PDB file of C-alpha atoms in Angstrom:
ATOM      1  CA  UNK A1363     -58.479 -95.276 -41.095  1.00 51.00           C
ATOM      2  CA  UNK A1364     -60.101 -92.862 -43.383  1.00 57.00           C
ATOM      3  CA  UNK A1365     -61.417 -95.803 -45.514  1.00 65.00           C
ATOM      4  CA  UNK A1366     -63.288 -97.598 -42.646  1.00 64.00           C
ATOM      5  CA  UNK A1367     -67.216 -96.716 -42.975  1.00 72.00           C
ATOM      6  CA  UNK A1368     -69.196 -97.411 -39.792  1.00 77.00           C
ATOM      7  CA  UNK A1369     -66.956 -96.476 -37.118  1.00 77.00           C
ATOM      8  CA  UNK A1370     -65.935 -93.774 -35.449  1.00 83.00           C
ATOM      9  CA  UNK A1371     -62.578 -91.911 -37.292  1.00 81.00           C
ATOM     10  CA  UNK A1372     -60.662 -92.049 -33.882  1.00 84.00           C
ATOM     11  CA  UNK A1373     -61.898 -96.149 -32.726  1.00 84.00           C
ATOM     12  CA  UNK A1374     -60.490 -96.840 -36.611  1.00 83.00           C
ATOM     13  CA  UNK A1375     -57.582 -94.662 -35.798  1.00 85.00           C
ATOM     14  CA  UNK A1376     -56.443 -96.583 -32.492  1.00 86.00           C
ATOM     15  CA  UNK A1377     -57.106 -99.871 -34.218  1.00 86.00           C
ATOM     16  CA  UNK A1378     -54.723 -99.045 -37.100  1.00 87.00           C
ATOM     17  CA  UNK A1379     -52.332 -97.698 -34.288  1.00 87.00           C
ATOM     18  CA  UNK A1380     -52.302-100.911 -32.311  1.00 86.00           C
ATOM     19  CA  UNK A1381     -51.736-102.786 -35.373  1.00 89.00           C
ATOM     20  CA  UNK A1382     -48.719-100.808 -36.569  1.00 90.00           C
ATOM     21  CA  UNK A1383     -47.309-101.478 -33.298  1.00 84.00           C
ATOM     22  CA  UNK A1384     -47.877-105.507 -33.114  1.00 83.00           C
ATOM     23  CA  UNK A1385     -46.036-105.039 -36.849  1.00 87.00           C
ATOM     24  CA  UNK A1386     -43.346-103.523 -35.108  1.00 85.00           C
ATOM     25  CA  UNK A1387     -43.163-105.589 -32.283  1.00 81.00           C
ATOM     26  CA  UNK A1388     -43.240-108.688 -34.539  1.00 82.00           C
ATOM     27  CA  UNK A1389     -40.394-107.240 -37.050  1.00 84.00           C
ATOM     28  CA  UNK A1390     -38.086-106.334 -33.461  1.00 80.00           C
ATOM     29  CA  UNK A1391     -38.600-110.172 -32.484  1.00 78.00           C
ATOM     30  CA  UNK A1392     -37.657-110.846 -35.931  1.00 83.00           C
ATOM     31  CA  UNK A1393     -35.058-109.187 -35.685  1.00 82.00           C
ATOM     32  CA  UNK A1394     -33.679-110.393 -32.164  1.00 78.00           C
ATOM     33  CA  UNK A1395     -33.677-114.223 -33.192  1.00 79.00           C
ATOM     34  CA  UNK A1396     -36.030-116.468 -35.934  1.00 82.00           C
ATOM     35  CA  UNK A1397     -36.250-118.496 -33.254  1.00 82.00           C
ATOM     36  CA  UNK A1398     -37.880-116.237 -31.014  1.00 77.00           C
ATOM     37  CA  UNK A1399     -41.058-115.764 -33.635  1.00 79.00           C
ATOM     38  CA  UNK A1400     -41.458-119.177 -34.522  1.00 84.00           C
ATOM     39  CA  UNK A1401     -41.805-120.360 -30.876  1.00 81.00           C
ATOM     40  CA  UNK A1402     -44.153-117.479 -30.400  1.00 81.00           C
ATOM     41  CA  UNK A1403     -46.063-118.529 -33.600  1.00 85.00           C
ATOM     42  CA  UNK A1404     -46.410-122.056 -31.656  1.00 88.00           C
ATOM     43  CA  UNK A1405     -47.502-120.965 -28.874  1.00 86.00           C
ATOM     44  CA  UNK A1406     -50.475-118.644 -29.976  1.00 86.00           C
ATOM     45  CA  UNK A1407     -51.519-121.408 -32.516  1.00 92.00           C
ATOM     46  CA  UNK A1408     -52.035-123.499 -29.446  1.00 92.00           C
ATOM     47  CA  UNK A1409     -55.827-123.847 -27.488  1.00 94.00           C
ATOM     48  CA  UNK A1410     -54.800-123.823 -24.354  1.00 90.00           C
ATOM     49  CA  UNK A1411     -58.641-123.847 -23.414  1.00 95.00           C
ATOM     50  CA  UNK A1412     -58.484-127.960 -24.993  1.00 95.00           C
ATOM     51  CA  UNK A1413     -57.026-130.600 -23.609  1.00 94.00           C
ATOM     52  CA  UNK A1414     -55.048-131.060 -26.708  1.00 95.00           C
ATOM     53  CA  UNK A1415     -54.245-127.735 -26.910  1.00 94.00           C
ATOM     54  CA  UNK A1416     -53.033-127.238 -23.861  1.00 93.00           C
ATOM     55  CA  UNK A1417     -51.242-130.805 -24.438  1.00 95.00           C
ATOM     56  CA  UNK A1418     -49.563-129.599 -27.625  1.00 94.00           C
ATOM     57  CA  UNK A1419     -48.731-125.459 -25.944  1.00 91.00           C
ATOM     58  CA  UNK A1420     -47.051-127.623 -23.073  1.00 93.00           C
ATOM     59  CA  UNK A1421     -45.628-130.291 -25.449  1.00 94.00           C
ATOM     60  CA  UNK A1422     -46.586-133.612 -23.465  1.00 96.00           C
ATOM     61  CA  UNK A1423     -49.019-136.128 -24.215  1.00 96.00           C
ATOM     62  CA  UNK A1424     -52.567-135.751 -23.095  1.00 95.00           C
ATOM     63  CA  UNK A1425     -52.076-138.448 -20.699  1.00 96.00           C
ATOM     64  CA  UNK A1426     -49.557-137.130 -19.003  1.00 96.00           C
ATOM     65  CA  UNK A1427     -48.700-137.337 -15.385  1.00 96.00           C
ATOM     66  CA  UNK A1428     -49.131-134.593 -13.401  1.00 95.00           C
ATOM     67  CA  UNK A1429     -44.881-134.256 -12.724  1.00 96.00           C
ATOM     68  CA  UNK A1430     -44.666-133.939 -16.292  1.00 96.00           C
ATOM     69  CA  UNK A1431     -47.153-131.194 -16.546  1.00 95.00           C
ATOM     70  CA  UNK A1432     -45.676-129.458 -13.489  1.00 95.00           C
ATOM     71  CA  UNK A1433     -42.493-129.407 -15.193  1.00 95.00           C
ATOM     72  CA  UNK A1434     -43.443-128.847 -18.956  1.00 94.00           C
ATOM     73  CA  UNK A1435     -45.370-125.410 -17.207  1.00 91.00           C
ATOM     74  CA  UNK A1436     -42.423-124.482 -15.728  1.00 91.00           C
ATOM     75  CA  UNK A1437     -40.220-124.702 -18.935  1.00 89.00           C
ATOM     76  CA  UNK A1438     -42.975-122.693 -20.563  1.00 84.00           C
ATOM     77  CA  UNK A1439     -42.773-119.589 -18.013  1.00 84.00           C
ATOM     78  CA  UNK A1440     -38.814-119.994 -18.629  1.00 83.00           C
ATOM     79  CA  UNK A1441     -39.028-119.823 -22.510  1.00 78.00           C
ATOM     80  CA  UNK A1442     -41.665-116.849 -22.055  1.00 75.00           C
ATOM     81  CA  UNK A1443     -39.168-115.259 -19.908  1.00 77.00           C
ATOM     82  CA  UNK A1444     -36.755-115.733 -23.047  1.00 72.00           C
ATOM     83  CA  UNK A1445     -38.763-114.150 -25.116  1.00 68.00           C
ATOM     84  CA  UNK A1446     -39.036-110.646 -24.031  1.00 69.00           C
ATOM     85  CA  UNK A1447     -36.809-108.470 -26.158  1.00 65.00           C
ATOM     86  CA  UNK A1448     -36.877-105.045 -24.796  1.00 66.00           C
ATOM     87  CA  UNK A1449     -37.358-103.671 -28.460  1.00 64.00           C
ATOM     88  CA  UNK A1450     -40.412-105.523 -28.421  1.00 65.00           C
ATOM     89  CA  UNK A1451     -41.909-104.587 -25.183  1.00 67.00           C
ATOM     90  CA  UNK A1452     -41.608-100.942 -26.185  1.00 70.00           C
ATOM     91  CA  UNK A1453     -43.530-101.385 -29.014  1.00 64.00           C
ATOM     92  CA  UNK A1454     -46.360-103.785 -26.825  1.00 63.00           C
ATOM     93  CA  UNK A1455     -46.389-100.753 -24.376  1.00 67.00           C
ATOM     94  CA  UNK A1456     -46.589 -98.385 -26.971  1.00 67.00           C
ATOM     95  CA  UNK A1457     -49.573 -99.934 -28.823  1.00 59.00           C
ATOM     96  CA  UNK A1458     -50.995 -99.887 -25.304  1.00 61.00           C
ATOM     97  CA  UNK A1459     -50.768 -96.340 -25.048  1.00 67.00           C
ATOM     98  CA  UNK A1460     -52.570 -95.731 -28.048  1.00 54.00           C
TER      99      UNK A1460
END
């Protein structure tokens, strides 16, 4: 933080803080299961503001039927609900804190 011109010490400060802690939280997921991190690395890579990206976060075809969706949403939330590792969610509410 004490390298960063044109910003206020403590604004660099938190930023370097909340960065640490997604480090963390990444290495605790890591840690948990591989699996866990790649799936997450799918998911952000995903647009889910595009038709294809929301296509490829959901993994269906764009032309999907709307059953399909409904059910490719709900085994989403279920995987999501997989993910949580309570290492990582300290470290997510501790970068919050900051």
């Amino acid at each position: 933080p004490d390298k960063v011109r044109d910003c206020e010490p403590a604004a660099a400060k938190a930023a370097f803080e909340r960065l640490e802690a997604a480090a963390r939280t990444v290495e605790a997921l890591l840690e948990h299961d591989g699996k866990v991190c790649r799936e997450l690395h799918r998911i952000l890579s995903c647009d889910p503001l595009t038709l294809k990206g929301a296509a490829a976060l959901l993994q269906v075809d764009t032309d999907a039927e709307e059953r399909e969706v409904d059910m490719a949403v709900q085994k989403a939330k279920d995987a999501l609900a997989k993910l949580q590792v309570a290492e990582a969610l300290k470290e997510v509410q501790r970068g919050a804190d900051a």
